[in-house]
């Protein structure tokens, strides 16, 4: 167990440094936003490009992984809608944000750093695969439903157009498209350009964790126990279990792929979750849920690594 804490503790210490920097006013909210922009627009796309160009395309695209992670995420997404919209009679916008929080992992800022320490370089490939699921399936579905709920009478077509416009400007998807193109054609980046991509990619993990810590500063859960509890339970427990169920139901998968899918599923929700919440009027719930989920994930990720090592799914 000490070896496992040796993996997860540095991750959360970096998060703590970001929180401390905000608390001691070493950095401002605007400065932290600048670091976040750097990670989102430069470091993470570079990380995805580097991952996709280091391996032949046939070694990157694992259909079994995409199916298991995608179906597991879709199952929890639909379950969240069933519970919140159908049973609890909450507005469609609120229900869509609950579903997003339960199924969209923070793959870039937390999932990848953890998987990198546990699995090594293949973690970058899993990051690229997860970005496909999250940016082409989970996030668009949630935003389309949220738009429909916030604008009574809004057509599905209008919501689709708005979501497609946002996705077309998504730097992660642009990095994915460029990485896939380079991998498929076998074209290599020129040496100096590759070194720039490599340097940016190396900076992604520590900078991302620092940003998460800064984002947690000032968040206060209050009077929203049921909603927060549902989101935390869905993200940290039900989502990984659903992905595991799909892995077991589908044809046998390489142990490394299984471990990668489960580790990323155990990560808390995406860091922009509170921003989506603010846009649709549930900012308090989404911010508080992200804080509680991120803190609780220290325990659940450590437990997941321990269970995966017991099952013999981890290297070494």
mmCIF file of C-alpha atoms in Angstrom:
data_model
loop_
_atom_site.group_PDB
_atom_site.id
_atom_site.type_symbol
_atom_site.label_atom_id
_atom_site.label_comp_id
_atom_site.label_asym_id
_atom_site.label_seq_id
_atom_site.Cartn_x
_atom_site.Cartn_y
_atom_site.Cartn_z
ATOM 1 C CA UNK A 1 0.000 0.000 0.000
ATOM 2 C CA UNK A 2 2.931 2.363 0.650
ATOM 3 C CA UNK A 3 4.032 1.878 -2.965
ATOM 4 C CA UNK A 4 0.535 2.851 -4.134
ATOM 5 C CA UNK A 5 0.530 5.957 -1.947
ATOM 6 C CA UNK A 6 3.908 6.746 -3.471
ATOM 7 C CA UNK A 7 2.095 6.977 -6.822
ATOM 8 C CA UNK A 8 -1.005 8.911 -5.805
ATOM 9 C CA UNK A 9 0.472 11.195 -3.130
ATOM 10 C CA UNK A 10 2.677 13.245 -5.545
ATOM 11 C CA UNK A 11 -0.370 13.757 -7.767
ATOM 12 C CA UNK A 12 -2.410 15.233 -4.949
ATOM 13 C CA UNK A 13 0.548 17.156 -3.537
ATOM 14 C CA UNK A 14 0.744 18.992 -6.870
ATOM 15 C CA UNK A 15 -2.978 19.681 -6.610
ATOM 16 C CA UNK A 16 -2.354 20.928 -3.081
ATOM 17 C CA UNK A 17 0.377 23.277 -4.321
ATOM 18 C CA UNK A 18 -2.085 24.850 -6.741
ATOM 19 C CA UNK A 19 -4.607 25.283 -3.942
ATOM 20 C CA UNK A 20 -1.934 26.717 -1.631
ATOM 21 C CA UNK A 21 -0.732 29.135 -4.302
ATOM 22 C CA UNK A 22 -4.249 30.538 -4.522
ATOM 23 C CA UNK A 23 -4.790 30.593 -0.761
ATOM 24 C CA UNK A 24 -1.515 32.443 -0.115
ATOM 25 C CA UNK A 25 -2.253 34.758 -3.056
ATOM 26 C CA UNK A 26 0.955 33.771 -4.808
ATOM 27 C CA UNK A 27 -1.137 33.452 -7.950
ATOM 28 C CA UNK A 28 -4.391 35.176 -8.842
ATOM 29 C CA UNK A 29 -7.475 33.673 -10.429
ATOM 30 C CA UNK A 30 -6.506 35.347 -13.709
ATOM 31 C CA UNK A 31 -2.980 33.920 -13.602
ATOM 32 C CA UNK A 32 -4.326 30.459 -12.868
ATOM 33 C CA UNK A 33 -6.670 30.840 -15.822
ATOM 34 C CA UNK A 34 -3.627 31.620 -17.968
ATOM 35 C CA UNK A 35 -1.960 28.370 -16.909
ATOM 36 C CA UNK A 36 -5.217 26.525 -17.633
ATOM 37 C CA UNK A 37 -5.347 28.062 -21.114
ATOM 38 C CA UNK A 38 -1.750 26.992 -21.739
ATOM 39 C CA UNK A 39 -2.586 23.397 -20.754
ATOM 40 C CA UNK A 40 -5.815 23.254 -22.749
ATOM 41 C CA UNK A 41 -4.625 24.949 -25.935
ATOM 42 C CA UNK A 42 -0.990 23.882 -26.101
ATOM 43 C CA UNK A 43 0.188 21.190 -23.675
ATOM 44 C CA UNK A 44 -2.673 18.688 -23.972
ATOM 45 C CA UNK A 45 -2.973 18.886 -27.786
ATOM 46 C CA UNK A 46 0.811 18.410 -27.979
ATOM 47 C CA UNK A 47 0.530 15.418 -25.653
ATOM 48 C CA UNK A 48 -2.128 13.840 -27.875
ATOM 49 C CA UNK A 49 -0.093 14.517 -31.038
ATOM 50 C CA UNK A 50 3.035 12.999 -29.481
ATOM 51 C CA UNK A 51 1.113 9.911 -28.358
ATOM 52 C CA UNK A 52 -0.455 9.322 -31.763
ATOM 53 C CA UNK A 53 2.764 9.834 -33.714
ATOM 54 C CA UNK A 54 4.863 7.518 -31.554
ATOM 55 C CA UNK A 55 2.861 4.443 -32.575
ATOM 56 C CA UNK A 56 1.416 3.128 -35.865
ATOM 57 C CA UNK A 57 -2.272 3.943 -36.167
ATOM 58 C CA UNK A 58 -3.292 0.287 -35.858
ATOM 59 C CA UNK A 59 -1.588 0.173 -32.443
ATOM 60 C CA UNK A 60 -3.385 3.309 -31.282
ATOM 61 C CA UNK A 61 -6.997 2.619 -32.266
ATOM 62 C CA UNK A 62 -8.278 -0.125 -29.962
ATOM 63 C CA UNK A 63 -11.930 -0.740 -30.829
ATOM 64 C CA UNK A 64 -12.440 -2.922 -27.768
ATOM 65 C CA UNK A 65 -11.245 -0.114 -25.511
ATOM 66 C CA UNK A 66 -13.455 2.454 -27.252
ATOM 67 C CA UNK A 67 -16.482 0.159 -27.034
ATOM 68 C CA UNK A 68 -15.972 -0.728 -23.374
ATOM 69 C CA UNK A 69 -15.328 2.823 -22.240
ATOM 70 C CA UNK A 70 -17.961 4.337 -24.526
ATOM 71 C CA UNK A 71 -20.726 1.876 -23.636
ATOM 72 C CA UNK A 72 -19.924 2.078 -19.919
ATOM 73 C CA UNK A 73 -20.077 5.862 -20.055
ATOM 74 C CA UNK A 74 -23.316 5.828 -22.061
ATOM 75 C CA UNK A 75 -24.899 3.437 -19.555
ATOM 76 C CA UNK A 76 -24.186 5.734 -16.587
ATOM 77 C CA UNK A 77 -25.198 8.798 -18.608
ATOM 78 C CA UNK A 78 -28.613 7.260 -19.295
ATOM 79 C CA UNK A 79 -28.928 6.057 -15.691
ATOM 80 C CA UNK A 80 -28.241 9.586 -14.434
ATOM 81 C CA UNK A 81 -30.942 10.980 -16.721
ATOM 82 C CA UNK A 82 -33.386 8.305 -15.587
ATOM 83 C CA UNK A 83 -32.828 9.065 -11.914
ATOM 84 C CA UNK A 84 -32.758 12.868 -12.063
ATOM 85 C CA UNK A 85 -35.153 13.674 -14.904
ATOM 86 C CA UNK A 86 -37.656 10.841 -14.749
ATOM 87 C CA UNK A 87 -37.713 9.883 -11.065
ATOM 88 C CA UNK A 88 -36.721 13.053 -9.247
ATOM 89 C CA UNK A 89 -38.419 15.330 -11.782
ATOM 90 C CA UNK A 90 -35.501 17.728 -11.994
ATOM 91 C CA UNK A 91 -35.228 20.079 -15.013
ATOM 92 C CA UNK A 92 -33.608 18.657 -18.147
ATOM 93 C CA UNK A 93 -30.714 21.114 -17.879
ATOM 94 C CA UNK A 94 -29.931 20.036 -14.310
ATOM 95 C CA UNK A 95 -30.254 16.374 -15.259
ATOM 96 C CA UNK A 96 -27.887 16.805 -18.216
ATOM 97 C CA UNK A 97 -25.263 18.404 -15.945
ATOM 98 C CA UNK A 98 -25.644 15.551 -13.432
ATOM 99 C CA UNK A 99 -25.089 13.054 -16.237
ATOM 100 C CA UNK A 100 -22.046 14.973 -17.478
ATOM 101 C CA UNK A 101 -20.494 15.006 -14.006
ATOM 102 C CA UNK A 102 -20.934 11.260 -13.622
ATOM 103 C CA UNK A 103 -19.425 10.261 -16.969
ATOM 104 C CA UNK A 104 -16.898 12.837 -18.264
ATOM 105 C CA UNK A 105 -13.576 12.019 -16.605
ATOM 106 C CA UNK A 106 -10.825 14.561 -16.111
ATOM 107 C CA UNK A 107 -8.654 12.503 -18.438
ATOM 108 C CA UNK A 108 -6.132 15.201 -19.240
ATOM 109 C CA UNK A 109 -5.590 16.844 -15.859
ATOM 110 C CA UNK A 110 -5.826 13.863 -13.467
ATOM 111 C CA UNK A 111 -6.425 10.602 -15.339
ATOM 112 C CA UNK A 112 -3.321 10.928 -17.492
ATOM 113 C CA UNK A 113 -0.854 11.900 -14.707
ATOM 114 C CA UNK A 114 -2.037 8.963 -12.582
ATOM 115 C CA UNK A 115 -1.988 6.491 -15.494
ATOM 116 C CA UNK A 116 1.437 7.761 -16.584
ATOM 117 C CA UNK A 117 2.920 6.928 -13.174
ATOM 118 C CA UNK A 118 1.188 3.535 -13.068
ATOM 119 C CA UNK A 119 1.322 2.374 -16.705
ATOM 120 C CA UNK A 120 4.079 4.441 -18.290
ATOM 121 C CA UNK A 121 4.060 5.779 -21.859
ATOM 122 C CA UNK A 122 0.921 3.865 -23.057
ATOM 123 C CA UNK A 123 -1.081 6.231 -20.834
ATOM 124 C CA UNK A 124 -0.835 8.866 -23.579
ATOM 125 C CA UNK A 125 -2.546 6.521 -26.060
ATOM 126 C CA UNK A 126 -5.349 5.879 -23.568
ATOM 127 C CA UNK A 127 -5.672 9.630 -23.113
ATOM 128 C CA UNK A 128 -6.215 10.074 -26.849
ATOM 129 C CA UNK A 129 -8.847 7.318 -26.904
ATOM 130 C CA UNK A 130 -10.669 8.791 -23.918
ATOM 131 C CA UNK A 131 -10.643 12.231 -25.498
ATOM 132 C CA UNK A 132 -12.527 10.754 -28.455
ATOM 133 C CA UNK A 133 -15.245 9.345 -26.191
ATOM 134 C CA UNK A 134 -15.539 12.448 -24.019
ATOM 135 C CA UNK A 135 -15.371 15.084 -26.751
ATOM 136 C CA UNK A 136 -17.446 13.291 -29.385
ATOM 137 C CA UNK A 137 -19.989 11.445 -27.210
ATOM 138 C CA UNK A 138 -20.388 12.478 -23.567
ATOM 139 C CA UNK A 139 -19.849 16.249 -23.640
ATOM 140 C CA UNK A 140 -21.873 16.864 -26.860
ATOM 141 C CA UNK A 141 -24.791 14.769 -25.556
ATOM 142 C CA UNK A 142 -24.850 16.695 -22.268
ATOM 143 C CA UNK A 143 -24.599 20.106 -23.947
ATOM 144 C CA UNK A 144 -27.322 19.315 -26.476
ATOM 145 C CA UNK A 145 -29.702 18.283 -23.690
ATOM 146 C CA UNK A 146 -28.723 21.279 -21.561
ATOM 147 C CA UNK A 147 -29.374 23.653 -24.485
ATOM 148 C CA UNK A 148 -32.758 22.056 -25.111
ATOM 149 C CA UNK A 149 -33.641 22.395 -21.433
ATOM 150 C CA UNK A 150 -32.480 25.992 -21.107
ATOM 151 C CA UNK A 151 -34.305 27.172 -24.227
ATOM 152 C CA UNK A 152 -37.852 25.901 -24.121
ATOM 153 C CA UNK A 153 -38.921 24.906 -27.596
ATOM 154 C CA UNK A 154 -35.380 24.883 -28.940
ATOM 155 C CA UNK A 155 -34.984 22.353 -31.723
ATOM 156 C CA UNK A 156 -32.564 19.463 -31.643
ATOM 157 C CA UNK A 157 -31.065 20.810 -34.865
ATOM 158 C CA UNK A 158 -30.261 24.180 -33.283
ATOM 159 C CA UNK A 159 -28.669 22.508 -30.276
ATOM 160 C CA UNK A 160 -26.647 20.259 -32.562
ATOM 161 C CA UNK A 161 -25.382 23.226 -34.571
ATOM 162 C CA UNK A 162 -24.296 25.122 -31.462
ATOM 163 C CA UNK A 163 -22.516 22.073 -30.082
ATOM 164 C CA UNK A 164 -20.833 21.337 -33.429
ATOM 165 C CA UNK A 165 -19.528 24.908 -33.606
ATOM 166 C CA UNK A 166 -17.972 24.564 -30.151
ATOM 167 C CA UNK A 167 -16.412 21.212 -31.029
ATOM 168 C CA UNK A 168 -14.917 22.585 -34.235
ATOM 169 C CA UNK A 169 -12.896 25.028 -32.108
ATOM 170 C CA UNK A 170 -11.894 22.440 -29.502
ATOM 171 C CA UNK A 171 -8.054 22.363 -29.374
ATOM 172 C CA UNK A 172 -8.027 18.758 -28.118
ATOM 173 C CA UNK A 173 -10.021 17.565 -31.121
ATOM 174 C CA UNK A 174 -7.785 19.557 -33.452
ATOM 175 C CA UNK A 175 -4.771 17.847 -31.871
ATOM 176 C CA UNK A 176 -6.467 14.486 -32.262
ATOM 177 C CA UNK A 177 -7.198 15.140 -35.933
ATOM 178 C CA UNK A 178 -3.612 16.206 -36.638
ATOM 179 C CA UNK A 179 -2.171 13.270 -34.686
ATOM 180 C CA UNK A 180 -4.363 10.744 -36.510
ATOM 181 C CA UNK A 181 -3.437 12.292 -39.862
ATOM 182 C CA UNK A 182 0.290 12.095 -39.123
ATOM 183 C CA UNK A 183 0.003 8.556 -37.791
ATOM 184 C CA UNK A 184 -2.088 7.346 -40.741
ATOM 185 C CA UNK A 185 0.201 8.863 -43.373
ATOM 186 C CA UNK A 186 3.441 7.975 -41.616
ATOM 187 C CA UNK A 187 4.663 11.554 -41.912
ATOM 188 C CA UNK A 188 7.102 12.596 -39.171
ATOM 189 C CA UNK A 189 7.337 16.062 -37.723
ATOM 190 C CA UNK A 190 10.615 17.893 -38.430
ATOM 191 C CA UNK A 191 13.107 17.523 -35.583
ATOM 192 C CA UNK A 192 12.845 21.054 -34.128
ATOM 193 C CA UNK A 193 9.029 20.994 -34.317
ATOM 194 C CA UNK A 194 8.881 17.578 -32.674
ATOM 195 C CA UNK A 195 11.076 18.818 -29.819
ATOM 196 C CA UNK A 196 8.658 21.706 -29.245
ATOM 197 C CA UNK A 197 5.738 19.245 -29.175
ATOM 198 C CA UNK A 198 7.679 17.003 -26.813
ATOM 199 C CA UNK A 199 8.481 19.859 -24.421
ATOM 200 C CA UNK A 200 4.859 21.018 -24.380
ATOM 201 C CA UNK A 201 3.620 17.460 -23.812
ATOM 202 C CA UNK A 202 6.018 16.958 -20.901
ATOM 203 C CA UNK A 203 4.647 20.078 -19.225
ATOM 204 C CA UNK A 204 1.034 18.897 -19.454
ATOM 205 C CA UNK A 205 0.782 16.724 -16.339
ATOM 206 C CA UNK A 206 2.311 18.970 -13.626
ATOM 207 C CA UNK A 207 0.718 22.145 -14.995
ATOM 208 C CA UNK A 208 -2.692 20.459 -15.230
ATOM 209 C CA UNK A 209 -2.558 19.234 -11.624
ATOM 210 C CA UNK A 210 -1.507 22.692 -10.418
ATOM 211 C CA UNK A 211 -4.517 24.198 -12.210
ATOM 212 C CA UNK A 212 -6.909 21.710 -10.606
ATOM 213 C CA UNK A 213 -5.681 22.754 -7.167
ATOM 214 C CA UNK A 214 -6.229 26.398 -7.999
ATOM 215 C CA UNK A 215 -9.712 25.664 -9.271
ATOM 216 C CA UNK A 216 -10.644 24.005 -5.972
ATOM 217 C CA UNK A 217 -9.840 27.118 -3.953
ATOM 218 C CA UNK A 218 -12.975 28.921 -2.817
ATOM 219 C CA UNK A 219 -15.409 26.133 -3.654
ATOM 220 C CA UNK A 220 -17.827 25.411 -0.791
ATOM 221 C CA UNK A 221 -20.368 22.576 -0.702
ATOM 222 C CA UNK A 222 -23.434 23.709 1.206
ATOM 223 C CA UNK A 223 -26.983 22.439 1.437
ATOM 224 C CA UNK A 224 -26.709 20.220 -1.636
ATOM 225 C CA UNK A 225 -25.937 16.882 -0.046
ATOM 226 C CA UNK A 226 -28.244 14.718 -2.149
ATOM 227 C CA UNK A 227 -27.180 16.127 -5.514
ATOM 228 C CA UNK A 228 -23.488 16.130 -4.633
ATOM 229 C CA UNK A 229 -23.721 12.599 -3.222
ATOM 230 C CA UNK A 230 -25.355 11.315 -6.412
ATOM 231 C CA UNK A 231 -22.733 12.865 -8.661
ATOM 232 C CA UNK A 232 -19.821 11.657 -6.519
ATOM 233 C CA UNK A 233 -21.249 8.130 -6.314
ATOM 234 C CA UNK A 234 -21.924 8.054 -10.038
ATOM 235 C CA UNK A 235 -18.471 9.297 -11.048
ATOM 236 C CA UNK A 236 -16.173 7.483 -8.640
ATOM 237 C CA UNK A 237 -18.063 4.208 -8.159
ATOM 238 C CA UNK A 238 -20.718 3.566 -10.813
ATOM 239 C CA UNK A 239 -18.754 4.819 -13.817
ATOM 240 C CA UNK A 240 -15.724 2.563 -13.194
ATOM 241 C CA UNK A 241 -18.016 -0.385 -12.433
ATOM 242 C CA UNK A 242 -19.958 0.166 -15.673
ATOM 243 C CA UNK A 243 -16.708 0.286 -17.686
ATOM 244 C CA UNK A 244 -15.556 -2.890 -15.924
ATOM 245 C CA UNK A 245 -18.866 -4.590 -16.740
ATOM 246 C CA UNK A 246 -18.472 -3.732 -20.431
ATOM 247 C CA UNK A 247 -14.880 -5.021 -20.400
ATOM 248 C CA UNK A 248 -16.073 -8.339 -18.982
ATOM 249 C CA UNK A 249 -18.973 -8.615 -21.449
ATOM 250 C CA UNK A 250 -16.896 -7.841 -24.547
ATOM 251 C CA UNK A 251 -14.231 -10.142 -26.042
ATOM 252 C CA UNK A 252 -11.058 -10.477 -23.930
ATOM 253 C CA UNK A 253 -8.900 -7.361 -23.797
ATOM 254 C CA UNK A 254 -5.209 -6.853 -23.148
ATOM 255 C CA UNK A 255 -4.608 -6.332 -19.379
ATOM 256 C CA UNK A 256 -2.878 -3.009 -20.036
ATOM 257 C CA UNK A 257 -5.957 -1.735 -21.883
ATOM 258 C CA UNK A 258 -8.224 -2.909 -19.060
ATOM 259 C CA UNK A 259 -6.098 -1.137 -16.463
ATOM 260 C CA UNK A 260 -6.010 2.049 -18.527
ATOM 261 C CA UNK A 261 -9.770 2.155 -19.043
ATOM 262 C CA UNK A 262 -10.469 1.594 -15.354
ATOM 263 C CA UNK A 263 -7.924 4.137 -14.118
ATOM 264 C CA UNK A 264 -9.311 6.849 -16.380
ATOM 265 C CA UNK A 265 -12.868 5.969 -15.360
ATOM 266 C CA UNK A 266 -11.853 6.404 -11.699
ATOM 267 C CA UNK A 267 -10.741 10.002 -12.272
ATOM 268 C CA UNK A 268 -13.018 12.840 -11.114
ATOM 269 C CA UNK A 269 -15.013 14.890 -13.606
ATOM 270 C CA UNK A 270 -13.637 17.373 -16.146
ATOM 271 C CA UNK A 271 -12.199 20.595 -14.746
ATOM 272 C CA UNK A 272 -14.562 22.805 -16.797
ATOM 273 C CA UNK A 273 -17.558 21.165 -15.150
ATOM 274 C CA UNK A 274 -18.300 24.197 -12.923
ATOM 275 C CA UNK A 275 -18.066 26.480 -15.966
ATOM 276 C CA UNK A 276 -20.757 24.458 -17.739
ATOM 277 C CA UNK A 277 -22.763 24.568 -14.510
ATOM 278 C CA UNK A 278 -22.540 28.361 -14.331
ATOM 279 C CA UNK A 279 -23.671 28.636 -17.944
ATOM 280 C CA UNK A 280 -26.830 26.668 -17.203
ATOM 281 C CA UNK A 281 -27.637 27.982 -13.713
ATOM 282 C CA UNK A 282 -26.339 25.138 -11.530
ATOM 283 C CA UNK A 283 -22.881 26.516 -10.803
ATOM 284 C CA UNK A 284 -23.040 25.904 -7.036
ATOM 285 C CA UNK A 285 -23.857 22.214 -7.401
ATOM 286 C CA UNK A 286 -21.272 21.539 -10.099
ATOM 287 C CA UNK A 287 -18.487 23.430 -8.285
ATOM 288 C CA UNK A 288 -19.158 21.710 -4.975
ATOM 289 C CA UNK A 289 -19.454 18.303 -6.649
ATOM 290 C CA UNK A 290 -16.103 18.774 -8.390
ATOM 291 C CA UNK A 291 -14.404 19.703 -5.118
ATOM 292 C CA UNK A 292 -15.791 16.720 -3.188
ATOM 293 C CA UNK A 293 -15.172 14.288 -6.058
ATOM 294 C CA UNK A 294 -11.592 15.451 -6.584
ATOM 295 C CA UNK A 295 -10.754 15.109 -2.883
ATOM 296 C CA UNK A 296 -12.479 11.727 -2.596
ATOM 297 C CA UNK A 297 -10.661 10.450 -5.686
ATOM 298 C CA UNK A 298 -7.421 10.336 -3.688
ATOM 299 C CA UNK A 299 -8.935 7.402 -1.806
ATOM 300 C CA UNK A 300 -10.745 5.765 -4.725
ATOM 301 C CA UNK A 301 -7.793 6.015 -7.118
ATOM 302 C CA UNK A 302 -5.447 4.549 -4.512
ATOM 303 C CA UNK A 303 -7.947 1.740 -3.932
ATOM 304 C CA UNK A 304 -8.316 1.160 -7.679
ATOM 305 C CA UNK A 305 -4.536 0.887 -8.146
ATOM 306 C CA UNK A 306 -4.359 -1.579 -5.259
ATOM 307 C CA UNK A 307 -7.160 -3.730 -6.711
ATOM 308 C CA UNK A 308 -5.625 -3.639 -10.188
ATOM 309 C CA UNK A 309 -2.275 -4.748 -8.772
ATOM 310 C CA UNK A 310 -3.976 -7.604 -6.900
ATOM 311 C CA UNK A 311 -5.630 -8.651 -10.148
ATOM 312 C CA UNK A 312 -2.258 -8.682 -11.908
ATOM 313 C CA UNK A 313 -3.264 -6.022 -14.439
ATOM 314 C CA UNK A 314 -0.410 -3.611 -13.733
ATOM 315 C CA UNK A 315 3.087 -3.854 -15.220
ATOM 316 C CA UNK A 316 5.977 -4.851 -12.972
#
